[in-house]
C-alpha positions as a Python dict, from the first residue, in 0.01 Angstrom:
ca = {
    (1, 'M'): (0, 0, 0),
    (2, 'S'): (-377, -19, -39),
    (3, 'A'): (-590, -109, 260),
    (4, 'Q'): (-687, -471, 301),
    (5, 'N'): (-1059, -532, 250),
    (6, 'L'): (-1146, -744, 551),
    (7, 'Y'): (-1490, -820, 408),
    (8, 'E'): (-1316, -1038, 149),
    (9, 'C'): (-1139, -1233, 425),
    (10, 'P'): (-1287, -1585, 476),
    (11, 'L'): (-1236, -1560, 852),
    (12, 'M'): (-1428, -1234, 868),
    (13, 'Q'): (-1704, -1369, 644),
    (14, 'S'): (-1749, -1683, 853),
    (15, 'T'): (-1771, -1473, 1169),
    (16, 'L'): (-2009, -1203, 1043),
    (17, 'G'): (-2221, -1423, 816),
    (18, 'D'): (-2376, -1325, 485),
    (19, 'T'): (-2477, -978, 604),
    (20, 'L'): (-2115, -892, 697),
    (21, 'R'): (-2232, -683, 992),
    (22, 'P'): (-2342, -717, 1355),
    (23, 'G'): (-2707, -799, 1421),
    (24, 'G'): (-2786, -965, 1090),
    (25, 'F'): (-3124, -854, 953),
    (26, 'E'): (-3282, -740, 1281),
    (27, 'I'): (-3197, -372, 1232),
    (28, 'T'): (-3281, -398, 861),
    (29, 'K'): (-3628, -523, 951),
    (30, 'R'): (-3676, -243, 1203),
    (31, 'A'): (-3585, 18, 938),
    (32, 'I'): (-3810, -131, 669),
    (33, 'E'): (-4109, -130, 898),
    (34, 'Y'): (-4037, 219, 1035),
    (35, 'C'): (-4009, 368, 685),
    (36, 'A'): (-4307, 163, 563),
    (37, 'F'): (-4141, 86, 231),
    (38, 'K'): (-4375, -60, -31),
    (39, 'N'): (-4308, -293, -322),
    (40, 'K'): (-4338, 1, -561),
    (41, 'D'): (-4034, 163, -399),
    (42, 'M'): (-3687, 121, -548),
    (43, 'L'): (-3410, 111, -288),
    (44, 'L'): (-3032, 133, -303),
    (45, 'D'): (-2792, -70, -89),
    (46, 'L'): (-2477, 137, -42),
    (47, 'G'): (-2193, -111, 3),
    (48, 'C'): (-2406, -415, -69),
    (49, 'G'): (-2138, -678, -8),
    (50, 'K'): (-2272, -1021, -105),
    (51, 'G'): (-2618, -881, -177),
    (52, 'A'): (-2772, -1022, 142),
    (53, 'T'): (-2994, -721, 213),
    (54, 'I'): (-3108, -699, -149),
    (55, 'K'): (-3212, -1066, -140),
    (56, 'Y'): (-3378, -1019, 199),
    (57, 'L'): (-3584, -726, 70),
    (58, 'K'): (-3702, -923, -231),
    (59, 'D'): (-3772, -1251, -53),
    (60, 'N'): (-3951, -1105, 250),
    (61, 'Y'): (-4112, -782, 128),
    (62, 'N'): (-4112, -810, -252),
    (63, 'I'): (-3918, -483, -260),
    (64, 'A'): (-3663, -429, -538),
    (65, 'A'): (-3321, -282, -470),
    (66, 'K'): (-3003, -205, -658),
    (67, 'G'): (-2659, -226, -505),
    (68, 'L'): (-2306, -97, -530),
    (69, 'D'): (-1977, -199, -377),
    (70, 'I'): (-1610, -126, -445),
    (71, 'S'): (-1508, -492, -413),
    (72, 'L'): (-1510, -683, -743),
    (73, 'E'): (-1508, -1011, -550),
    (74, 'L'): (-1816, -919, -345),
    (75, 'V'): (-2000, -767, -642),
    (76, 'E'): (-1955, -1085, -840),
    (77, 'E'): (-2096, -1285, -549),
    (78, 'A'): (-2388, -1043, -511),
    (79, 'R'): (-2469, -1084, -879),
    (80, 'R'): (-2479, -1460, -831),
    (81, 'N'): (-2705, -1426, -527),
    (82, 'T'): (-2958, -1184, -680),
    (83, 'D'): (-3096, -1080, -1016),
    (84, 'S'): (-3070, -710, -925),
    (85, 'E'): (-2845, -449, -1080),
    (86, 'I'): (-2518, -446, -887),
    (87, 'V'): (-2242, -205, -989),
    (88, 'I'): (-1880, -158, -890),
    (89, 'A'): (-1867, 193, -749),
    (90, 'S'): (-1802, 399, -439),
    (91, 'G'): (-2060, 577, -229),
    (92, 'E'): (-1865, 894, -301),
    (93, 'D'): (-1957, 875, -671),
    (94, 'I'): (-2293, 696, -708),
    (95, 'P'): (-2360, 610, -1075),
    (96, 'F'): (-2737, 664, -1066),
    (97, 'E'): (-2964, 953, -1166),
    (98, 'N'): (-3099, 1222, -936),
    (99, 'D'): (-3411, 1135, -734),
    (100, 'S'): (-3386, 766, -829),
    (101, 'F'): (-3456, 592, -497),
    (102, 'G'): (-3719, 594, -225),
    (103, 'G'): (-3460, 481, 25),
    (104, 'V'): (-3087, 429, 61),
    (105, 'F'): (-2944, 174, 306),
    (106, 'A'): (-2590, 214, 442),
    (107, 'E'): (-2549, -81, 678),
    (108, 'C'): (-2207, -70, 841),
    (109, 'T'): (-2072, 99, 526),
    (110, 'L'): (-2096, 477, 568),
    (111, 'S'): (-1799, 454, 806),
    (112, 'L'): (-1595, 306, 518),
    (113, 'M'): (-1626, 618, 303),
    (114, 'N'): (-1309, 825, 274),
    (115, 'N'): (-1507, 1146, 230),
    (116, 'L'): (-1816, 1134, 450),
    (117, 'R'): (-1955, 1469, 334),
    (118, 'N'): (-1930, 1380, -33),
    (119, 'S'): (-2100, 1048, 28),
    (120, 'I'): (-2389, 1214, 210),
    (121, 'D'): (-2419, 1466, -74),
    (122, 'E'): (-2442, 1177, -320),
    (123, 'V'): (-2707, 1000, -115),
    (124, 'Y'): (-2911, 1320, -97),
    (125, 'R'): (-2882, 1359, -474),
    (126, 'V'): (-3007, 1010, -565),
    (127, 'L'): (-3287, 1005, -308),
    (128, 'S'): (-3631, 1114, -420),
    (129, 'P'): (-3790, 1400, -222),
    (130, 'R'): (-3879, 1277, 127),
    (131, 'G'): (-3686, 958, 63),
    (132, 'Y'): (-3527, 780, 360),
    (133, 'F'): (-3158, 740, 442),
    (134, 'V'): (-3109, 436, 667),
    (135, 'I'): (-2775, 424, 849),
    (136, 'S'): (-2671, 143, 1080),
    (137, 'D'): (-2310, 157, 1187),
    (138, 'L'): (-2050, 175, 1459),
    (139, 'Y'): (-2018, 482, 1679),
    (140, 'I'): (-1740, 582, 1914),
    (141, 'N'): (-1777, 726, 2264),
    (142, 'N'): (-1412, 814, 2320),
    (143, 'T'): (-1300, 1011, 2014),
    (144, 'D'): (-941, 1045, 2144),
    (145, 'Y'): (-852, 724, 1959),
    (146, 'L'): (-1002, 803, 1618),
    (147, 'D'): (-672, 906, 1460),
    (148, 'E'): (-495, 592, 1579),
    (149, 'L'): (-775, 367, 1452),
    (150, 'Q'): (-755, 534, 1111),
    (151, 'S'): (-381, 471, 1094),
    (152, 'Y'): (-441, 97, 1046),
    (153, 'S'): (-433, -25, 686),
    (154, 'M'): (-757, -218, 674),
    (155, 'N'): (-1092, -163, 507),
    (156, 'T'): (-1347, -215, 783),
    (157, 'C'): (-1603, -6, 968),
    (158, 'L'): (-1381, -36, 1278),
    (159, 'K'): (-1139, 203, 1115),
    (160, 'R'): (-1371, 503, 1111),
    (161, 'P'): (-1654, 471, 1369),
    (162, 'H'): (-1889, 768, 1383),
    (163, 'D'): (-1892, 1057, 1620),
    (164, 'I'): (-2273, 1067, 1633),
    (165, 'A'): (-2299, 1438, 1714),
    (166, 'K'): (-2079, 1520, 1415),
    (167, 'L'): (-2274, 1286, 1185),
    (168, 'K'): (-2605, 1442, 1286),
    (169, 'S'): (-2465, 1790, 1226),
    (170, 'I'): (-2349, 1697, 875),
    (171, 'L'): (-2680, 1532, 787),
    (172, 'K'): (-2876, 1838, 898),
    (173, 'S'): (-2645, 2074, 709),
    (174, 'K'): (-2699, 1870, 391),
    (175, 'G'): (-3079, 1894, 411),
    (176, 'F'): (-3174, 1579, 602),
    (177, 'N'): (-3426, 1565, 884),
    (178, 'I'): (-3331, 1305, 1144),
    (179, 'L'): (-3637, 1103, 1236),
    (180, 'L'): (-3502, 816, 1444),
    (181, 'E'): (-3193, 732, 1647),
    (182, 'E'): (-3164, 404, 1837),
    (183, 'K'): (-2872, 226, 2004),
    (184, 'Y'): (-2805, -144, 1949),
    (185, 'D'): (-2485, -195, 2147),
    (186, 'K'): (-2600, -547, 2233),
    (187, 'Y'): (-2505, -665, 1885),
    (188, 'I'): (-2145, -558, 1938),
    (189, 'K'): (-2135, -752, 2264),
    (190, 'Q'): (-2288, -1058, 2098),
    (191, 'L'): (-2028, -1042, 1822),
    (192, 'V'): (-1740, -1014, 2070),
    (193, 'F'): (-1869, -1316, 2266),
    (194, 'K'): (-1898, -1514, 1942),
    (195, 'I'): (-1542, -1428, 1836),
    (196, 'I'): (-1395, -1518, 2175),
    (197, 'F'): (-1587, -1846, 2176),
    (198, 'Q'): (-1460, -1937, 1829),
    (199, 'H'): (-1103, -1804, 1855),
    (200, 'D'): (-1028, -1798, 2231),
    (201, 'S'): (-946, -1425, 2222),
    (202, 'M'): (-993, -1110, 2016),
    (203, 'R'): (-615, -1101, 1973),
    (204, 'N'): (-619, -1440, 1799),
    (205, 'F'): (-902, -1327, 1574),
    (206, 'W'): (-719, -1014, 1460),
    (207, 'K'): (-399, -1206, 1398),
    (208, 'G'): (-590, -1463, 1195),
    (209, 'S'): (-765, -1205, 981),
    (210, 'Q'): (-467, -970, 939),
    (211, 'G'): (-170, -1204, 943),
    (212, 'G'): (74, -1325, 1207),
    (213, 'S'): (273, -1001, 1221),
    (214, 'F'): (-32, -791, 1311),
    (215, 'D'): (-30, -655, 1668),
    (216, 'G'): (-375, -778, 1763),
    (217, 'S'): (-328, -693, 2130),
    (218, 'R'): (-256, -328, 2058),
    (219, 'F'): (-545, -297, 1814),
    (220, 'Q'): (-788, -459, 2055),
    (221, 'S'): (-667, -229, 2332),
    (222, 'I'): (-748, 75, 2120),
    (223, 'L'): (-1092, -64, 2038),
    (224, 'S'): (-1165, -124, 2406),
    (225, 'K'): (-1062, 228, 2506),
    (226, 'S'): (-1269, 374, 2221),
    (227, 'K'): (-1588, 232, 2376),
    (228, 'L'): (-1762, 138, 2053),
    (229, 'G'): (-2135, 91, 2009),
    (230, 'Y'): (-2382, 26, 1729),
    (231, 'F'): (-2669, 248, 1620),
    (232, 'L'): (-2954, 290, 1377),
    (233, 'M'): (-3033, 633, 1238),
    (234, 'I'): (-3305, 716, 987),
    (235, 'A'): (-3305, 1053, 813),
    (236, 'R'): (-3537, 1192, 548),
    (237, 'K'): (-3447, 1406, 249),
    (238, 'E'): (-3631, 1734, 283),
    (239, 'V'): (-3681, 1967, -7),
    (240, 'Y'): (-3739, 2329, 82),
    (241, 'D'): (-3891, 2592, -143),
    (242, 'V'): (-3654, 2877, -218),
}
């Protein structure tokens, strides 16, 4: 049975908002200003969802971006929300030419990729030399529970939070130079408070999004023991002379 895409779930969408991630556009804004993107730059939104970031870039910075997502439902909505090129594709097989983008955004989406190394290879390929890779995502402090999280049949960044040390090692091995790493755990806490306020408990929220038979208590227990946080990482594609 294929994993349920929780980002298509109305309950999840109403909780997370148009960005479908914690923190809304605050981390996006921080990354744009750090990288000093200009309106001549073309960016790629990896896992663009409804196209919220693409629209934000255009409306607030006059910066153009293309997007991709594996969800037909979300891609169709993104195409309605923007006039940008949005394609149905995975980050593990990006359908764009080498050196096409000045920046690639993966906002709570890199953790969705089944093959992290392949996805990072693809990002490196489509980035122009010294282009920026912007990652905002969940990280895990207690890695003992990674296997159990991944056993759940759901398509969400909660399933595969990052081991930050491992992610940094992979990025460096692929030719990226890590420029910035910041923690934004407060956005996870804000989201939890919002869910509890709206649904009385995390257990009720998980049951509502997954169905009545889902063991929301067990899943929430694993999440609590995992000690999840949220981070921003910005890496730059370096090209070395051979």
